[in-house]
Amino acid sequence: MGILNFIFGKPVKIENDFFGIMRFSEDKKNALNSYFECRRHFSPSDKIIGINIDGDITGPTEKQIDFYKAIEDNYSTITNAITPLIEDEFGNWKEGFKINDFQKEFEPVHLQLPRCDSQPVVWEIAFESDHDRNHTFTLTMSGFDATAILVDG
């Protein structure tokens, strides 16, 4: 047993039929802040992305799995909603910035999925871009509408 496992306890991992092996991060003070971490193939980019999924030890719900599938199925709608926010924000430091081909210019790297208990589902998607490899573009979404952007780096 490693020293970190001795101090913090052994990480809890579960195998989910859809998301694969997931590591559970429990918040003992507020169970609503507990979540899973995993990596999964994201069909729109044909790459593996990181995913955080809010939940309890029982694992992701069917609503969360269905919502993930809906994100994949509606990716072009999502990127169309995201484009103006990125162009506006990026345009603050690169005048006249325009996205020509979202799929080629921005790579999805992370999703944050909530419990999906209320509609519209408020979630996050993060991208990296060759335009600026020093920053990550994180979009807050309400359903498939982009509501906010955070450029971090």
Short mmCIF file of N, CA and C in Angstrom, two decimals:
data_model
loop_
_atom_site.label_atom_id
_atom_site.label_comp_id
_atom_site.label_asym_id
_atom_site.label_seq_id
_atom_site.Cartn_x
_atom_site.Cartn_y
_atom_site.Cartn_z
N MET A 1 0.85 -1.18 0.00
CA MET A 1 0.00 0.00 0.00
C MET A 1 0.89 1.24 0.00
N GLY A 2 0.65 2.17 -0.94
CA GLY A 2 1.42 3.39 -1.02
C GLY A 2 1.05 4.35 0.10
N ILE A 3 1.95 5.30 0.33
CA ILE A 3 1.72 6.27 1.40
C ILE A 3 0.45 7.10 1.15
N LEU A 4 0.19 7.47 -0.13
CA LEU A 4 -1.02 8.25 -0.42
C LEU A 4 -2.29 7.44 -0.18
N ASN A 5 -2.25 6.14 -0.52
CA ASN A 5 -3.41 5.29 -0.25
C ASN A 5 -3.63 5.16 1.26
N PHE A 6 -2.52 5.10 2.02
CA PHE A 6 -2.62 4.99 3.47
C PHE A 6 -3.25 6.26 4.06
N ILE A 7 -2.84 7.43 3.57
CA ILE A 7 -3.33 8.70 4.11
C ILE A 7 -4.76 8.99 3.63
N PHE A 8 -4.99 8.86 2.32
CA PHE A 8 -6.27 9.28 1.75
C PHE A 8 -7.24 8.14 1.48
N GLY A 9 -6.81 6.92 1.62
CA GLY A 9 -7.66 5.77 1.29
C GLY A 9 -7.45 5.38 -0.16
N LYS A 10 -7.73 4.13 -0.45
CA LYS A 10 -7.55 3.64 -1.82
C LYS A 10 -8.63 4.23 -2.73
N PRO A 11 -8.25 4.73 -3.93
CA PRO A 11 -9.25 5.28 -4.84
C PRO A 11 -10.29 4.22 -5.21
N VAL A 12 -11.55 4.63 -5.26
CA VAL A 12 -12.63 3.73 -5.63
C VAL A 12 -12.79 3.80 -7.14
N LYS A 13 -12.75 2.64 -7.75
CA LYS A 13 -12.93 2.56 -9.20
C LYS A 13 -14.09 1.61 -9.49
N ILE A 14 -14.86 1.97 -10.50
CA ILE A 14 -15.94 1.08 -10.95
C ILE A 14 -15.79 0.88 -12.44
N GLU A 15 -16.37 -0.18 -12.93
CA GLU A 15 -16.43 -0.44 -14.37
C GLU A 15 -17.86 -0.19 -14.81
N ASN A 16 -18.03 0.74 -15.75
CA ASN A 16 -19.34 1.06 -16.29
C ASN A 16 -19.41 0.54 -17.71
N ASP A 17 -20.54 -0.05 -18.08
CA ASP A 17 -20.68 -0.63 -19.42
C ASP A 17 -20.47 0.39 -20.52
N PHE A 18 -20.85 1.64 -20.30
CA PHE A 18 -20.74 2.66 -21.34
C PHE A 18 -19.45 3.46 -21.24
N PHE A 19 -19.12 3.95 -20.04
CA PHE A 19 -17.97 4.84 -19.87
C PHE A 19 -16.66 4.11 -19.57
N GLY A 20 -16.73 2.83 -19.24
CA GLY A 20 -15.51 2.07 -18.94
C GLY A 20 -15.11 2.23 -17.49
N ILE A 21 -13.80 2.18 -17.23
CA ILE A 21 -13.29 2.29 -15.87
C ILE A 21 -13.36 3.75 -15.43
N MET A 22 -13.94 3.95 -14.25
CA MET A 22 -14.16 5.29 -13.73
C MET A 22 -13.62 5.37 -12.30
N ARG A 23 -12.97 6.49 -11.99
CA ARG A 23 -12.48 6.72 -10.63
C ARG A 23 -13.46 7.66 -9.92
N PHE A 24 -13.90 7.26 -8.74
CA PHE A 24 -14.87 8.03 -7.97
C PHE A 24 -14.16 8.96 -7.00
N SER A 25 -14.54 10.24 -7.03
CA SER A 25 -14.05 11.24 -6.08
C SER A 25 -15.21 11.65 -5.19
N GLU A 26 -15.20 11.17 -3.97
CA GLU A 26 -16.30 11.42 -3.05
C GLU A 26 -16.04 12.67 -2.22
N ASP A 27 -17.05 13.51 -2.12
CA ASP A 27 -17.01 14.66 -1.23
C ASP A 27 -17.85 14.29 -0.01
N LYS A 28 -17.18 13.95 1.07
CA LYS A 28 -17.89 13.47 2.27
C LYS A 28 -18.70 14.57 2.95
N LYS A 29 -18.32 15.84 2.73
CA LYS A 29 -19.05 16.95 3.34
C LYS A 29 -20.31 17.30 2.56
N ASN A 30 -20.27 17.15 1.22
CA ASN A 30 -21.42 17.46 0.39
C ASN A 30 -21.48 16.45 -0.75
N ALA A 31 -22.32 15.44 -0.58
CA ALA A 31 -22.40 14.35 -1.56
C ALA A 31 -22.73 14.84 -2.97
N LEU A 32 -23.41 15.99 -3.09
CA LEU A 32 -23.74 16.52 -4.42
C LEU A 32 -22.50 16.97 -5.20
N ASN A 33 -21.37 17.12 -4.50
CA ASN A 33 -20.12 17.50 -5.16
C ASN A 33 -19.27 16.29 -5.55
N SER A 34 -19.76 15.09 -5.31
CA SER A 34 -19.02 13.88 -5.68
C SER A 34 -19.14 13.66 -7.19
N TYR A 35 -18.10 13.05 -7.77
CA TYR A 35 -18.09 12.86 -9.22
C TYR A 35 -17.17 11.71 -9.62
N PHE A 36 -17.32 11.31 -10.87
CA PHE A 36 -16.45 10.30 -11.48
C PHE A 36 -15.53 10.98 -12.49
N GLU A 37 -14.36 10.39 -12.66
CA GLU A 37 -13.43 10.81 -13.71
C GLU A 37 -13.20 9.60 -14.60
N CYS A 38 -13.21 9.84 -15.90
CA CYS A 38 -12.89 8.76 -16.83
C CYS A 38 -12.43 9.36 -18.15
N ARG A 39 -12.07 8.49 -19.06
CA ARG A 39 -11.69 8.88 -20.41
C ARG A 39 -12.47 7.98 -21.35
N ARG A 40 -12.93 8.56 -22.47
CA ARG A 40 -13.75 7.79 -23.40
C ARG A 40 -13.57 8.34 -24.81
N HIS A 41 -13.80 7.47 -25.78
CA HIS A 41 -13.79 7.87 -27.18
C HIS A 41 -14.94 8.84 -27.43
N PHE A 42 -14.64 9.95 -28.11
CA PHE A 42 -15.64 10.95 -28.46
C PHE A 42 -15.76 10.93 -29.98
N SER A 43 -16.87 10.42 -30.47
CA SER A 43 -16.99 10.16 -31.91
C SER A 43 -16.82 11.38 -32.81
N PRO A 44 -17.27 12.59 -32.43
CA PRO A 44 -17.08 13.72 -33.35
C PRO A 44 -15.61 14.04 -33.65
N SER A 45 -14.73 13.81 -32.69
CA SER A 45 -13.30 14.08 -32.91
C SER A 45 -12.52 12.81 -33.20
N ASP A 46 -13.14 11.65 -32.96
CA ASP A 46 -12.49 10.35 -33.10
C ASP A 46 -11.25 10.25 -32.21
N LYS A 47 -11.32 10.90 -31.03
CA LYS A 47 -10.22 10.87 -30.07
C LYS A 47 -10.77 10.60 -28.68
N ILE A 48 -9.87 10.30 -27.77
CA ILE A 48 -10.22 10.07 -26.37
C ILE A 48 -10.26 11.43 -25.67
N ILE A 49 -11.31 11.66 -24.87
CA ILE A 49 -11.40 12.89 -24.09
C ILE A 49 -11.58 12.54 -22.61
N GLY A 50 -11.26 13.50 -21.76
CA GLY A 50 -11.50 13.36 -20.33
C GLY A 50 -12.93 13.75 -20.01
N ILE A 51 -13.52 13.06 -19.05
CA ILE A 51 -14.91 13.34 -18.67
C ILE A 51 -15.02 13.32 -17.15
N ASN A 52 -15.69 14.32 -16.59
CA ASN A 52 -16.11 14.31 -15.20
C ASN A 52 -17.62 14.19 -15.20
N ILE A 53 -18.14 13.31 -14.37
CA ILE A 53 -19.57 13.05 -14.31
C ILE A 53 -20.02 13.14 -12.86
N ASP A 54 -20.85 14.12 -12.55
CA ASP A 54 -21.38 14.27 -11.20
C ASP A 54 -22.22 13.04 -10.86
N GLY A 55 -22.09 12.56 -9.63
CA GLY A 55 -22.88 11.41 -9.24
C GLY A 55 -22.47 10.82 -7.93
N ASP A 56 -23.10 9.70 -7.61
CA ASP A 56 -22.76 8.98 -6.39
C ASP A 56 -22.16 7.63 -6.77
N ILE A 57 -21.78 6.87 -5.79
CA ILE A 57 -21.03 5.63 -6.00
C ILE A 57 -21.75 4.62 -6.89
N THR A 58 -23.05 4.76 -7.08
CA THR A 58 -23.78 3.81 -7.92
C THR A 58 -23.43 3.97 -9.39
N GLY A 59 -22.80 5.09 -9.76
CA GLY A 59 -22.36 5.28 -11.14
C GLY A 59 -23.28 6.18 -11.94
N PRO A 60 -22.91 6.42 -13.19
CA PRO A 60 -23.70 7.30 -14.05
C PRO A 60 -25.11 6.75 -14.27
N THR A 61 -26.04 7.68 -14.46
CA THR A 61 -27.42 7.31 -14.71
C THR A 61 -27.67 7.17 -16.21
N GLU A 62 -28.79 6.57 -16.56
CA GLU A 62 -29.16 6.48 -17.98
C GLU A 62 -29.34 7.86 -18.58
N LYS A 63 -29.84 8.82 -17.78
CA LYS A 63 -29.98 10.19 -18.27
C LYS A 63 -28.64 10.77 -18.67
N GLN A 64 -27.61 10.51 -17.88
CA GLN A 64 -26.28 11.02 -18.19
C GLN A 64 -25.70 10.35 -19.43
N ILE A 65 -25.90 9.06 -19.55
CA ILE A 65 -25.43 8.34 -20.75
C ILE A 65 -26.16 8.84 -21.98
N ASP A 66 -27.48 9.00 -21.88
CA ASP A 66 -28.26 9.50 -23.01
C ASP A 66 -27.84 10.92 -23.38
N PHE A 67 -27.53 11.75 -22.37
CA PHE A 67 -27.11 13.12 -22.67
C PHE A 67 -25.75 13.13 -23.37
N TYR A 68 -24.83 12.28 -22.93
CA TYR A 68 -23.54 12.17 -23.61
C TYR A 68 -23.75 11.80 -25.08
N LYS A 69 -24.61 10.84 -25.33
CA LYS A 69 -24.90 10.43 -26.72
C LYS A 69 -25.52 11.60 -27.49
N ALA A 70 -26.38 12.37 -26.84
CA ALA A 70 -27.00 13.53 -27.50
C ALA A 70 -25.96 14.58 -27.85
N ILE A 71 -24.95 14.76 -27.00
CA ILE A 71 -23.87 15.69 -27.31
C ILE A 71 -23.16 15.24 -28.58
N GLU A 72 -22.84 13.96 -28.66
CA GLU A 72 -22.19 13.45 -29.87
C GLU A 72 -23.08 13.64 -31.10
N ASP A 73 -24.37 13.32 -30.96
CA ASP A 73 -25.30 13.40 -32.09
C ASP A 73 -25.55 14.83 -32.55
N ASN A 74 -25.44 15.79 -31.64
CA ASN A 74 -25.74 17.19 -31.95
C ASN A 74 -24.50 18.07 -31.97
N TYR A 75 -23.36 17.47 -32.20
CA TYR A 75 -22.09 18.20 -32.11
C TYR A 75 -22.04 19.38 -33.08
N SER A 76 -22.55 19.25 -34.28
CA SER A 76 -22.49 20.37 -35.22
C SER A 76 -23.36 21.54 -34.73
N THR A 77 -24.49 21.26 -34.13
CA THR A 77 -25.32 22.31 -33.53
C THR A 77 -24.58 22.99 -32.39
N ILE A 78 -23.89 22.18 -31.59
CA ILE A 78 -23.13 22.70 -30.45
C ILE A 78 -22.00 23.59 -30.94
N THR A 79 -21.24 23.14 -31.93
CA THR A 79 -20.12 23.95 -32.41
C THR A 79 -20.60 25.23 -33.08
N ASN A 80 -21.76 25.19 -33.72
CA ASN A 80 -22.32 26.41 -34.30
C ASN A 80 -22.67 27.41 -33.20
N ALA A 81 -23.15 26.92 -32.06
CA ALA A 81 -23.49 27.79 -30.94
C ALA A 81 -22.24 28.34 -30.26
N ILE A 82 -21.18 27.57 -30.27
CA ILE A 82 -19.93 27.94 -29.60
C ILE A 82 -19.13 28.96 -30.40
N THR A 83 -19.14 28.82 -31.71
CA THR A 83 -18.28 29.62 -32.59
C THR A 83 -18.34 31.12 -32.31
N PRO A 84 -19.52 31.74 -32.22
CA PRO A 84 -19.53 33.19 -31.99
C PRO A 84 -18.87 33.61 -30.67
N LEU A 85 -19.04 32.82 -29.61
CA LEU A 85 -18.41 33.16 -28.34
C LEU A 85 -16.90 33.09 -28.42
N ILE A 86 -16.38 32.05 -29.08
CA ILE A 86 -14.93 31.92 -29.22
C ILE A 86 -14.39 33.05 -30.09
N GLU A 87 -15.06 33.32 -31.21
CA GLU A 87 -14.59 34.40 -32.09
C GLU A 87 -14.57 35.74 -31.38
N ASP A 88 -15.61 36.00 -30.60
CA ASP A 88 -15.68 37.27 -29.87
C ASP A 88 -14.58 37.37 -28.81
N GLU A 89 -14.42 36.31 -28.02
CA GLU A 89 -13.41 36.32 -26.95
C GLU A 89 -11.99 36.33 -27.52
N PHE A 90 -11.73 35.48 -28.49
CA PHE A 90 -10.40 35.41 -29.10
C PHE A 90 -10.10 36.71 -29.84
N GLY A 91 -11.14 37.32 -30.40
CA GLY A 91 -10.98 38.59 -31.11
C GLY A 91 -10.50 39.72 -30.21
N ASN A 92 -10.63 39.56 -28.88
CA ASN A 92 -10.14 40.58 -27.95
C ASN A 92 -8.62 40.70 -27.99
N TRP A 93 -7.92 39.63 -28.36
CA TRP A 93 -6.46 39.74 -28.43
C TRP A 93 -5.90 39.43 -29.82
N LYS A 94 -6.76 39.03 -30.74
CA LYS A 94 -6.33 38.83 -32.13
C LYS A 94 -7.41 39.40 -33.04
N GLU A 95 -7.24 40.65 -33.41
CA GLU A 95 -8.27 41.38 -34.17
C GLU A 95 -8.65 40.65 -35.45
N GLY A 96 -9.96 40.60 -35.70
CA GLY A 96 -10.47 40.00 -36.93
C GLY A 96 -10.45 38.48 -36.93
N PHE A 97 -10.28 37.86 -35.77
CA PHE A 97 -10.20 36.40 -35.69
C PHE A 97 -11.50 35.76 -36.16
N LYS A 98 -11.39 34.78 -37.03
CA LYS A 98 -12.54 34.01 -37.53
C LYS A 98 -12.19 32.53 -37.54
N ILE A 99 -13.17 31.71 -37.23
CA ILE A 99 -13.01 30.27 -37.31
C ILE A 99 -13.46 29.85 -38.70
N ASN A 100 -12.57 29.19 -39.43
CA ASN A 100 -12.89 28.74 -40.78
C ASN A 100 -13.43 27.31 -40.81
N ASP A 101 -12.82 26.44 -40.01
CA ASP A 101 -13.23 25.03 -39.95
C ASP A 101 -13.09 24.56 -38.51
N PHE A 102 -14.19 24.63 -37.77
CA PHE A 102 -14.15 24.33 -36.33
C PHE A 102 -13.51 22.98 -36.06
N GLN A 103 -13.90 21.96 -36.81
CA GLN A 103 -13.40 20.59 -36.58
C GLN A 103 -11.87 20.53 -36.68
N LYS A 104 -11.28 21.28 -37.60
CA LYS A 104 -9.83 21.26 -37.77
C LYS A 104 -9.11 22.19 -36.80
N GLU A 105 -9.78 23.25 -36.38
CA GLU A 105 -9.13 24.27 -35.58
C GLU A 105 -9.26 24.08 -34.07
N PHE A 106 -10.29 23.33 -33.64
CA PHE A 106 -10.54 23.14 -32.21
C PHE A 106 -10.76 21.67 -31.91
N GLU A 107 -10.04 21.19 -30.90
CA GLU A 107 -10.14 19.78 -30.51
C GLU A 107 -10.79 19.67 -29.13
N PRO A 108 -11.93 18.97 -29.03
CA PRO A 108 -12.54 18.78 -27.71
C PRO A 108 -11.64 17.90 -26.85
N VAL A 109 -11.42 18.33 -25.60
CA VAL A 109 -10.52 17.58 -24.72
C VAL A 109 -11.18 17.17 -23.40
N HIS A 110 -12.32 17.81 -23.06
CA HIS A 110 -12.92 17.49 -21.77
C HIS A 110 -14.41 17.84 -21.76
N LEU A 111 -15.18 17.02 -21.05
CA LEU A 111 -16.60 17.28 -20.81
C LEU A 111 -16.86 17.23 -19.31
N GLN A 112 -17.74 18.08 -18.83
CA GLN A 112 -18.23 18.04 -17.46
C GLN A 112 -19.73 17.82 -17.54
N LEU A 113 -20.18 16.66 -17.08
CA LEU A 113 -21.60 16.33 -17.13
C LEU A 113 -22.21 16.41 -15.74
N PRO A 114 -23.31 17.15 -15.59
CA PRO A 114 -24.00 17.22 -14.31
C PRO A 114 -24.87 15.98 -14.11
N ARG A 115 -25.66 16.00 -13.09
CA ARG A 115 -26.55 14.87 -12.79
C ARG A 115 -27.70 14.76 -13.80
N CYS A 116 -27.95 15.79 -14.58
CA CYS A 116 -29.01 15.79 -15.61
C CYS A 116 -30.40 15.64 -15.01
N ASP A 117 -30.59 16.19 -13.80
CA ASP A 117 -31.88 16.10 -13.13
C ASP A 117 -32.84 17.21 -13.54
N SER A 118 -32.32 18.29 -14.12
CA SER A 118 -33.20 19.40 -14.51
C SER A 118 -32.91 19.81 -15.96
N GLN A 119 -33.90 20.45 -16.55
CA GLN A 119 -33.79 20.91 -17.94
C GLN A 119 -33.82 22.43 -17.97
N PRO A 120 -33.07 23.08 -18.79
CA PRO A 120 -32.07 22.47 -19.66
C PRO A 120 -30.85 22.04 -18.85
N VAL A 121 -30.14 21.06 -19.37
CA VAL A 121 -28.93 20.56 -18.71
C VAL A 121 -27.82 21.59 -18.90
N VAL A 122 -27.22 22.02 -17.80
CA VAL A 122 -26.10 22.97 -17.84
C VAL A 122 -24.82 22.16 -17.67
N TRP A 123 -23.94 22.23 -18.66
CA TRP A 123 -22.75 21.40 -18.71
C TRP A 123 -21.61 22.19 -19.33
N GLU A 124 -20.42 21.59 -19.38
CA GLU A 124 -19.25 22.27 -19.94
C GLU A 124 -18.52 21.37 -20.93
N ILE A 125 -17.92 22.03 -21.92
CA ILE A 125 -17.06 21.36 -22.88
C ILE A 125 -15.82 22.23 -23.06
N ALA A 126 -14.65 21.60 -23.07
CA ALA A 126 -13.38 22.33 -23.19
C ALA A 126 -12.65 21.90 -24.45
N PHE A 127 -11.97 22.88 -25.06
CA PHE A 127 -11.25 22.67 -26.31
C PHE A 127 -9.82 23.19 -26.19
N GLU A 128 -8.95 22.58 -26.97
CA GLU A 128 -7.63 23.13 -27.23
C GLU A 128 -7.61 23.51 -28.70
N SER A 129 -6.71 24.44 -29.05
CA SER A 129 -6.67 24.91 -30.42
C SER A 129 -5.24 25.20 -30.85
N ASP A 130 -4.95 24.93 -32.11
CA ASP A 130 -3.65 25.29 -32.67
C ASP A 130 -3.48 26.80 -32.73
N HIS A 131 -4.58 27.55 -32.64
CA HIS A 131 -4.49 29.01 -32.64
C HIS A 131 -3.72 29.50 -31.42
N ASP A 132 -3.81 28.75 -30.31
CA ASP A 132 -3.13 29.14 -29.08
C ASP A 132 -3.06 27.92 -28.16
N ARG A 133 -1.97 27.17 -28.24
CA ARG A 133 -1.80 25.94 -27.45
C ARG A 133 -1.59 26.23 -25.96
N ASN A 134 -1.42 27.50 -25.60
CA ASN A 134 -1.21 27.85 -24.20
C ASN A 134 -2.52 28.08 -23.44
N HIS A 135 -3.64 27.98 -24.14
CA HIS A 135 -4.93 28.25 -23.51
C HIS A 135 -5.93 27.13 -23.79
N THR A 136 -6.83 26.94 -22.85
CA THR A 136 -7.96 26.03 -23.02
C THR A 136 -9.22 26.88 -23.06
N PHE A 137 -10.09 26.55 -23.99
CA PHE A 137 -11.35 27.27 -24.16
C PHE A 137 -12.47 26.41 -23.56
N THR A 138 -13.05 26.86 -22.46
CA THR A 138 -14.11 26.10 -21.80
C THR A 138 -15.42 26.85 -21.97
N LEU A 139 -16.40 26.15 -22.54
CA LEU A 139 -17.71 26.74 -22.80
C LEU A 139 -18.73 26.17 -21.84
N THR A 140 -19.52 27.03 -21.23
CA THR A 140 -20.66 26.60 -20.43
C THR A 140 -21.86 26.57 -21.37
N MET A 141 -22.55 25.45 -21.33
CA MET A 141 -23.68 25.22 -22.23
C MET A 141 -24.95 25.05 -21.41
N SER A 142 -26.05 25.52 -21.97
CA SER A 142 -27.38 25.28 -21.42
C SER A 142 -28.13 24.54 -22.52
N GLY A 143 -28.29 23.24 -22.32
CA GLY A 143 -28.76 22.42 -23.43
C GLY A 143 -27.69 22.45 -24.51
N PHE A 144 -28.05 22.89 -25.70
CA PHE A 144 -27.06 23.01 -26.78
C PHE A 144 -26.79 24.46 -27.14
N ASP A 145 -27.11 25.37 -26.23
CA ASP A 145 -26.82 26.80 -26.41
C ASP A 145 -25.64 27.19 -25.55
N ALA A 146 -24.67 27.89 -26.15
CA ALA A 146 -23.51 28.37 -25.42
C ALA A 146 -23.90 29.61 -24.61
N THR A 147 -23.55 29.62 -23.34
CA THR A 147 -23.94 30.75 -22.48
C THR A 147 -22.74 31.53 -21.96
N ALA A 148 -21.56 30.90 -21.88
CA ALA A 148 -20.39 31.59 -21.34
C ALA A 148 -19.12 30.91 -21.82
N ILE A 149 -18.02 31.67 -21.81
CA ILE A 149 -16.73 31.13 -22.20
C ILE A 149 -15.69 31.54 -21.17
N LEU A 150 -14.77 30.63 -20.90
CA LEU A 150 -13.62 30.91 -20.05
C LEU A 150 -12.40 30.47 -20.82
N VAL A 151 -11.48 31.40 -21.04
CA VAL A 151 -10.21 31.08 -21.68
C VAL A 151 -9.17 31.05 -20.59
N ASP A 152 -8.58 29.88 -20.40
CA ASP A 152 -7.67 29.67 -19.28
C ASP A 152 -6.32 29.24 -19.80
N GLY A 153 -5.27 29.77 -19.22
CA GLY A 153 -3.94 29.34 -19.66
C GLY A 153 -2.84 30.05 -18.95
#
